[in-house]
Amino acid sequence: MKVKKQYLEILFSTLKGTENSLSIAESRKRDAFLRELAPKLDNFYKERAVIYETFCDKKEDGTPDIRDDQYRFDPAKLKEINSELETLGNEEVSFDLLINGILEKSEYKPKLGEVEIIDKLIELCES
């Protein structure tokens, strides 16, 4: 199964939403998948942070200018930043394990726009 990196967080959240609704066998399958997913999600966060730190405003000492836990960016760089983030998000990662039928049992409450992504993930699991 291949998944775009931009969907990893939603996949993780949806799987975490199955904690009280799976059989023991399904729970083992989910947990094994989460062990495979977690480092890929962590790597995605690190890659995204590199993009932010590369393009963010810097202090005089060269460190990122972070205020209120947020990077500061020159508005002129936003198009380039978004392009890099889109490229990263569209990269795919592969999974050896399958989770057929598990996502549908999630009690995760999707945010606006996430239902379509979850439907795509369910399709990927079934194919």
CSV table of N, CA and C in Angstrom, one decimal, residues 18-127:
chain,number,residue,atom,x,y,z
A,18,THR,N,-9.7,3.8,16.7
A,18,THR,CA,-10.2,2.4,16.7
A,18,THR,C,-10.0,1.7,18.0
A,19,GLU,N,-9.4,2.4,19.0
A,19,GLU,CA,-9.0,1.8,20.2
A,19,GLU,C,-10.0,1.0,21.0
A,20,ASN,N,-11.3,1.3,20.9
A,20,ASN,CA,-12.3,0.6,21.6
A,20,ASN,C,-13.3,-0.2,20.8
A,21,SER,N,-12.9,-0.3,19.5
A,21,SER,CA,-13.9,-0.9,18.6
A,21,SER,C,-13.4,-2.1,17.8
A,22,LEU,N,-12.2,-2.6,18.1
A,22,LEU,CA,-11.6,-3.7,17.4
A,22,LEU,C,-11.6,-5.0,18.2
A,23,SER,N,-11.6,-6.1,17.5
A,23,SER,CA,-11.3,-7.4,18.1
A,23,SER,C,-9.8,-7.5,18.5
A,24,ILE,N,-9.5,-8.5,19.3
A,24,ILE,CA,-8.1,-8.6,19.7
A,24,ILE,C,-7.2,-8.8,18.5
A,25,ALA,N,-7.6,-9.6,17.5
A,25,ALA,CA,-6.8,-9.8,16.3
A,25,ALA,C,-6.6,-8.6,15.5
A,26,GLU,N,-7.8,-7.8,15.3
A,26,GLU,CA,-7.7,-6.5,14.6
A,26,GLU,C,-6.8,-5.5,15.3
A,27,SER,N,-6.9,-5.5,16.7
A,27,SER,CA,-6.0,-4.6,17.4
A,27,SER,C,-4.6,-4.9,17.2
A,28,ARG,N,-4.2,-6.2,17.2
A,28,ARG,CA,-2.8,-6.6,16.9
A,28,ARG,C,-2.4,-6.1,15.5
A,29,LYS,N,-3.3,-6.3,14.6
A,29,LYS,CA,-3.0,-5.8,13.2
A,29,LYS,C,-2.8,-4.3,13.2
A,30,ARG,N,-3.7,-3.6,13.8
A,30,ARG,CA,-3.6,-2.1,13.9
A,30,ARG,C,-2.3,-1.7,14.6
A,31,ASP,N,-2.0,-2.3,15.7
A,31,ASP,CA,-0.7,-1.9,16.4
A,31,ASP,C,0.5,-2.2,15.6
A,32,ALA,N,0.5,-3.3,14.9
A,32,ALA,CA,1.7,-3.6,14.0
A,32,ALA,C,1.8,-2.5,12.9
A,33,PHE,N,0.7,-2.1,12.4
A,33,PHE,CA,0.7,-1.1,11.4
A,33,PHE,C,1.1,0.3,11.9
A,34,LEU,N,0.7,0.6,13.1
A,34,LEU,CA,1.1,1.8,13.8
A,34,LEU,C,2.6,1.9,14.1
A,35,ARG,N,3.1,0.7,14.4
A,35,ARG,CA,4.6,0.6,14.6
A,35,ARG,C,5.4,0.9,13.3
A,36,GLU,N,4.8,0.5,12.2
A,36,GLU,CA,5.4,0.8,10.9
A,36,GLU,C,5.1,2.3,10.5
A,37,LEU,N,4.0,2.8,10.8
A,37,LEU,CA,3.6,4.1,10.5
A,37,LEU,C,4.3,5.2,11.3
A,38,ALA,N,4.5,5.0,12.6
A,38,ALA,CA,5.1,6.0,13.4
A,38,ALA,C,6.4,6.6,13.0
A,39,PRO,N,7.4,5.8,12.6
A,39,PRO,CA,8.6,6.4,12.1
A,39,PRO,C,8.5,7.2,10.8
A,40,LYS,N,7.6,6.7,10.0
A,40,LYS,CA,7.3,7.4,8.7
A,40,LYS,C,6.7,8.8,9.0
A,41,LEU,N,5.8,8.8,9.9
A,41,LEU,CA,5.1,10.1,10.3
A,41,LEU,C,6.2,11.0,10.9
A,42,ASP,N,7.0,10.5,11.8
A,42,ASP,CA,8.0,11.3,12.5
A,42,ASP,C,9.0,11.8,11.4
A,43,ASN,N,9.4,11.0,10.5
A,43,ASN,CA,10.3,11.5,9.4
A,43,ASN,C,9.6,12.6,8.6
A,44,PHE,N,8.3,12.5,8.3
A,44,PHE,CA,7.6,13.5,7.6
A,44,PHE,C,7.7,14.9,8.4
A,45,TYR,N,7.5,14.8,9.7
A,45,TYR,CA,7.5,16.0,10.5
A,45,TYR,C,8.9,16.6,10.5
A,46,LYS,N,9.9,15.8,10.5
A,46,LYS,CA,11.3,16.3,10.5
A,46,LYS,C,11.6,16.9,9.1
A,47,GLU,N,11.2,16.3,8.0
A,47,GLU,CA,11.4,16.9,6.7
A,47,GLU,C,10.6,18.2,6.6
A,48,ARG,N,9.5,18.3,7.1
A,48,ARG,CA,8.7,19.5,7.1
A,48,ARG,C,9.4,20.6,7.9
A,49,ALA,N,9.9,20.3,9.0
A,49,ALA,CA,10.7,21.2,9.8
A,49,ALA,C,11.9,21.8,9.1
A,50,VAL,N,12.5,20.9,8.4
A,50,VAL,CA,13.7,21.4,7.6
A,50,VAL,C,13.3,22.4,6.6
A,51,ILE,N,12.1,22.2,5.9
A,51,ILE,CA,11.6,23.2,5.0
A,51,ILE,C,11.4,24.5,5.7
A,52,TYR,N,10.7,24.4,6.9
A,52,TYR,CA,10.3,25.7,7.6
A,52,TYR,C,11.6,26.4,8.0
A,53,GLU,N,12.6,25.6,8.5
A,53,GLU,CA,13.8,26.3,9.0
A,53,GLU,C,14.7,26.8,7.9
A,54,THR,N,14.6,26.2,6.7
A,54,THR,CA,15.3,26.7,5.6
A,54,THR,C,14.8,28.1,5.1
A,55,PHE,N,13.5,28.2,5.1
A,55,PHE,CA,12.9,29.4,4.5
A,55,PHE,C,12.4,30.5,5.5
A,56,CYS,N,12.5,30.2,6.8
A,56,CYS,CA,12.0,31.1,7.8
A,56,CYS,C,13.0,32.3,8.0
A,57,ASP,N,12.5,33.4,8.6
A,57,ASP,CA,13.3,34.5,8.9
A,57,ASP,C,14.3,34.0,10.0
A,58,LYS,N,15.5,34.6,9.9
A,58,LYS,CA,16.5,34.2,10.9
A,58,LYS,C,16.9,35.4,11.7
A,59,LYS,N,17.3,35.1,13.0
A,59,LYS,CA,17.8,36.2,13.9
A,59,LYS,C,19.2,36.5,13.4
A,60,GLU,N,19.8,37.5,14.0
A,60,GLU,CA,21.2,37.9,13.7
A,60,GLU,C,22.2,36.8,13.8
A,61,ASP,N,22.0,35.9,14.8
A,61,ASP,CA,22.9,34.8,15.0
A,61,ASP,C,22.7,33.6,14.0
A,62,GLY,N,21.7,33.7,13.1
A,62,GLY,CA,21.4,32.7,12.2
A,62,GLY,C,20.4,31.6,12.6
A,63,THR,N,19.9,31.7,13.8
A,63,THR,CA,18.9,30.8,14.3
A,63,THR,C,17.5,31.2,13.8
A,64,PRO,N,16.6,30.3,13.7
A,64,PRO,CA,15.2,30.6,13.2
A,64,PRO,C,14.5,31.6,14.2
A,65,ASP,N,13.8,32.6,13.6
A,65,ASP,CA,13.1,33.5,14.3
A,65,ASP,C,11.7,32.9,14.6
A,66,ILE,N,11.6,32.4,15.9
A,66,ILE,CA,10.3,31.8,16.3
A,66,ILE,C,9.7,32.6,17.4
A,67,ARG,N,8.5,33.1,17.2
A,67,ARG,CA,7.8,33.8,18.2
A,67,ARG,C,6.4,33.2,18.4
A,68,ASP,N,6.0,33.1,19.7
A,68,ASP,CA,4.7,32.4,20.0
A,68,ASP,C,4.7,31.0,19.4
A,69,ASP,N,5.8,30.3,19.5
A,69,ASP,CA,5.9,28.9,18.9
A,69,ASP,C,5.6,28.8,17.4
A,70,GLN,N,5.8,29.9,16.7
A,70,GLN,CA,5.6,29.9,15.3
A,70,GLN,C,6.8,30.5,14.5
A,71,TYR,N,7.1,29.9,13.4
A,71,TYR,CA,8.2,30.4,12.5
A,71,TYR,C,7.6,31.7,11.9
A,72,ARG,N,8.5,32.6,11.6
A,72,ARG,CA,8.2,33.8,10.9
A,72,ARG,C,8.8,33.7,9.5
A,73,PHE,N,7.9,34.1,8.5
A,73,PHE,CA,8.3,34.0,7.1
A,73,PHE,C,8.1,35.4,6.4
A,74,ASP,N,9.0,35.6,5.4
A,74,ASP,CA,8.9,36.7,4.5
A,74,ASP,C,7.8,36.4,3.6
A,75,PRO,N,6.8,37.2,3.4
A,75,PRO,CA,5.6,36.9,2.5
A,75,PRO,C,6.1,36.6,1.1
A,76,ALA,N,7.2,37.2,0.7
A,76,ALA,CA,7.7,37.0,-0.7
A,76,ALA,C,8.1,35.5,-0.9
A,77,LYS,N,8.4,34.8,0.2
A,77,LYS,CA,8.9,33.4,0.1
A,77,LYS,C,7.8,32.4,0.2
A,78,LEU,N,6.5,32.9,0.5
A,78,LEU,CA,5.5,31.9,0.8
A,78,LEU,C,5.2,31.0,-0.4
A,79,LYS,N,5.2,31.5,-1.6
A,79,LYS,CA,4.9,30.7,-2.8
A,79,LYS,C,5.9,29.5,-2.9
A,80,GLU,N,7.2,29.8,-2.7
A,80,GLU,CA,8.3,28.8,-2.7
A,80,GLU,C,8.1,27.8,-1.6
A,81,ILE,N,7.8,28.3,-0.4
A,81,ILE,CA,7.6,27.4,0.8
A,81,ILE,C,6.5,26.5,0.5
A,82,ASN,N,5.3,27.0,0.0
A,82,ASN,CA,4.2,26.2,-0.2
A,82,ASN,C,4.5,25.1,-1.3
A,83,SER,N,5.2,25.5,-2.3
A,83,SER,CA,5.6,24.6,-3.4
A,83,SER,C,6.4,23.4,-2.8
A,84,GLU,N,7.4,23.8,-1.9
A,84,GLU,CA,8.2,22.7,-1.3
A,84,GLU,C,7.4,21.8,-0.4
A,85,LEU,N,6.4,22.4,0.3
A,85,LEU,CA,5.6,21.6,1.2
A,85,LEU,C,4.6,20.7,0.4
A,86,GLU,N,4.2,21.2,-0.7
A,86,GLU,CA,3.3,20.4,-1.6
A,86,GLU,C,4.1,19.2,-2.2
A,87,THR,N,5.3,19.5,-2.6
A,87,THR,CA,6.2,18.4,-3.2
A,87,THR,C,6.4,17.4,-2.1
A,88,LEU,N,6.7,17.8,-0.9
A,88,LEU,CA,6.9,16.8,0.2
A,88,LEU,C,5.7,16.0,0.5
A,89,GLY,N,4.5,16.7,0.6
A,89,GLY,CA,3.3,16.1,0.9
A,89,GLY,C,2.8,15.1,-0.2
A,90,ASN,N,3.2,15.3,-1.4
A,90,ASN,CA,2.8,14.4,-2.5
A,90,ASN,C,3.7,13.2,-2.7
A,91,GLU,N,4.9,13.2,-2.0
A,91,GLU,CA,5.7,12.0,-2.0
A,91,GLU,C,5.0,10.9,-1.3
A,92,GLU,N,5.2,9.7,-1.8
A,92,GLU,CA,4.5,8.5,-1.2
A,92,GLU,C,5.5,7.7,-0.4
A,93,VAL,N,4.9,7.0,0.6
A,93,VAL,CA,5.6,6.0,1.4
A,93,VAL,C,4.8,4.7,1.2
A,94,SER,N,5.5,3.6,1.3
A,94,SER,CA,4.9,2.3,1.2
A,94,SER,C,4.8,1.6,2.5
A,95,PHE,N,3.8,0.8,2.6
A,95,PHE,CA,3.6,0.0,3.8
A,95,PHE,C,3.6,-1.5,3.4
A,96,ASP,N,4.2,-2.3,4.2
A,96,ASP,CA,4.2,-3.8,4.0
A,96,ASP,C,2.9,-4.4,4.5
A,97,LEU,N,2.4,-3.8,5.6
A,97,LEU,CA,1.2,-4.4,6.3
A,97,LEU,C,-0.1,-3.8,5.7
A,98,LEU,N,-1.1,-4.5,5.8
A,98,LEU,CA,-2.4,-4.1,5.4
A,98,LEU,C,-3.4,-4.0,6.5
A,99,ILE,N,-4.3,-3.0,6.5
A,99,ILE,CA,-5.3,-2.8,7.5
A,99,ILE,C,-6.7,-2.9,7.0
A,100,ASN,N,-7.0,-3.8,6.1
A,100,ASN,CA,-8.3,-3.9,5.5
A,100,ASN,C,-9.4,-3.9,6.6
A,101,GLY,N,-10.5,-3.1,6.4
A,101,GLY,CA,-11.6,-3.2,7.3
A,101,GLY,C,-11.5,-2.5,8.6
A,102,ILE,N,-10.3,-2.0,9.0
A,102,ILE,CA,-10.1,-1.4,10.3
A,102,ILE,C,-10.5,0.0,10.3
A,103,LEU,N,-10.1,0.8,9.3
A,103,LEU,CA,-10.4,2.2,9.3
A,103,LEU,C,-11.9,2.5,9.5
A,104,GLU,N,-12.7,1.7,8.9
A,104,GLU,CA,-14.2,1.9,8.9
A,104,GLU,C,-14.7,1.8,10.4
A,105,LYS,N,-14.0,1.2,11.3
A,105,LYS,CA,-14.5,1.0,12.6
A,105,LYS,C,-14.0,2.2,13.6
A,106,SER,N,-13.3,3.1,13.0
A,106,SER,CA,-12.8,4.2,13.8
A,106,SER,C,-13.9,5.1,14.4
A,107,GLU,N,-13.6,5.6,15.6
A,107,GLU,CA,-14.5,6.6,16.2
A,107,GLU,C,-14.0,8.0,16.1
A,108,TYR,N,-12.9,8.1,15.3
A,108,TYR,CA,-12.3,9.4,15.0
A,108,TYR,C,-13.3,10.4,14.4
A,109,LYS,N,-13.4,11.6,14.9
A,109,LYS,CA,-14.3,12.6,14.3
A,109,LYS,C,-13.5,13.5,13.4
A,110,PRO,N,-13.7,13.3,12.0
A,110,PRO,CA,-12.9,14.0,11.1
A,110,PRO,C,-13.2,15.5,11.1
A,111,LYS,N,-12.1,16.3,10.8
A,111,LYS,CA,-12.2,17.7,10.7
A,111,LYS,C,-12.7,18.0,9.2
A,112,LEU,N,-13.1,19.2,9.0
A,112,LEU,CA,-13.5,19.6,7.7
A,112,LEU,C,-12.6,19.2,6.6
A,113,GLY,N,-13.0,18.5,5.6
A,113,GLY,CA,-12.2,18.1,4.4
A,113,GLY,C,-11.5,16.8,4.6
A,114,GLU,N,-11.5,16.2,5.8
A,114,GLU,CA,-10.8,15.0,6.1
A,114,GLU,C,-11.6,13.7,5.7
A,115,VAL,N,-12.9,13.8,5.5
A,115,VAL,CA,-13.7,12.7,5.2
A,115,VAL,C,-13.3,12.1,3.8
A,116,GLU,N,-13.1,13.0,2.9
A,116,GLU,CA,-12.7,12.6,1.5
A,116,GLU,C,-11.3,11.9,1.6
A,117,ILE,N,-10.4,12.4,2.4
A,117,ILE,CA,-9.1,11.7,2.5
A,117,ILE,C,-9.2,10.4,3.2
A,118,ILE,N,-10.0,10.3,4.2
A,118,ILE,CA,-10.2,9.0,4.9
A,118,ILE,C,-10.9,8.0,3.9
A,119,ASP,N,-11.8,8.4,3.0
A,119,ASP,CA,-12.4,7.6,2.0
A,119,ASP,C,-11.3,7.1,1.1
A,120,LYS,N,-10.4,7.9,0.7
A,120,LYS,CA,-9.3,7.5,-0.2
A,120,LYS,C,-8.4,6.5,0.5
A,121,LEU,N,-8.1,6.7,1.8
A,121,LEU,CA,-7.3,5.7,2.5
A,121,LEU,C,-8.0,4.4,2.6
A,122,ILE,N,-9.4,4.4,2.8
A,122,ILE,CA,-10.1,3.1,2.9
A,122,ILE,C,-10.0,2.4,1.5
A,123,GLU,N,-10.1,3.2,0.4
A,123,GLU,CA,-10.0,2.6,-0.9
A,123,GLU,C,-8.6,1.9,-1.1
A,124,LEU,N,-7.6,2.6,-0.6
A,124,LEU,CA,-6.2,2.1,-0.7
A,124,LEU,C,-6.1,0.8,0.0
A,125,CYS,N,-6.7,0.7,1.2
A,125,CYS,CA,-6.6,-0.5,2.0
A,125,CYS,C,-7.3,-1.6,1.4
A,126,GLU,N,-8.4,-1.4,0.6
A,126,GLU,CA,-9.1,-2.4,0.0
A,126,GLU,C,-8.5,-2.9,-1.3
A,127,SER,N,-7.7,-2.1,-1.9
A,127,SER,CA,-7.1,-2.5,-3.2
A,127,SER,C,-5.8,-3.3,-3.1
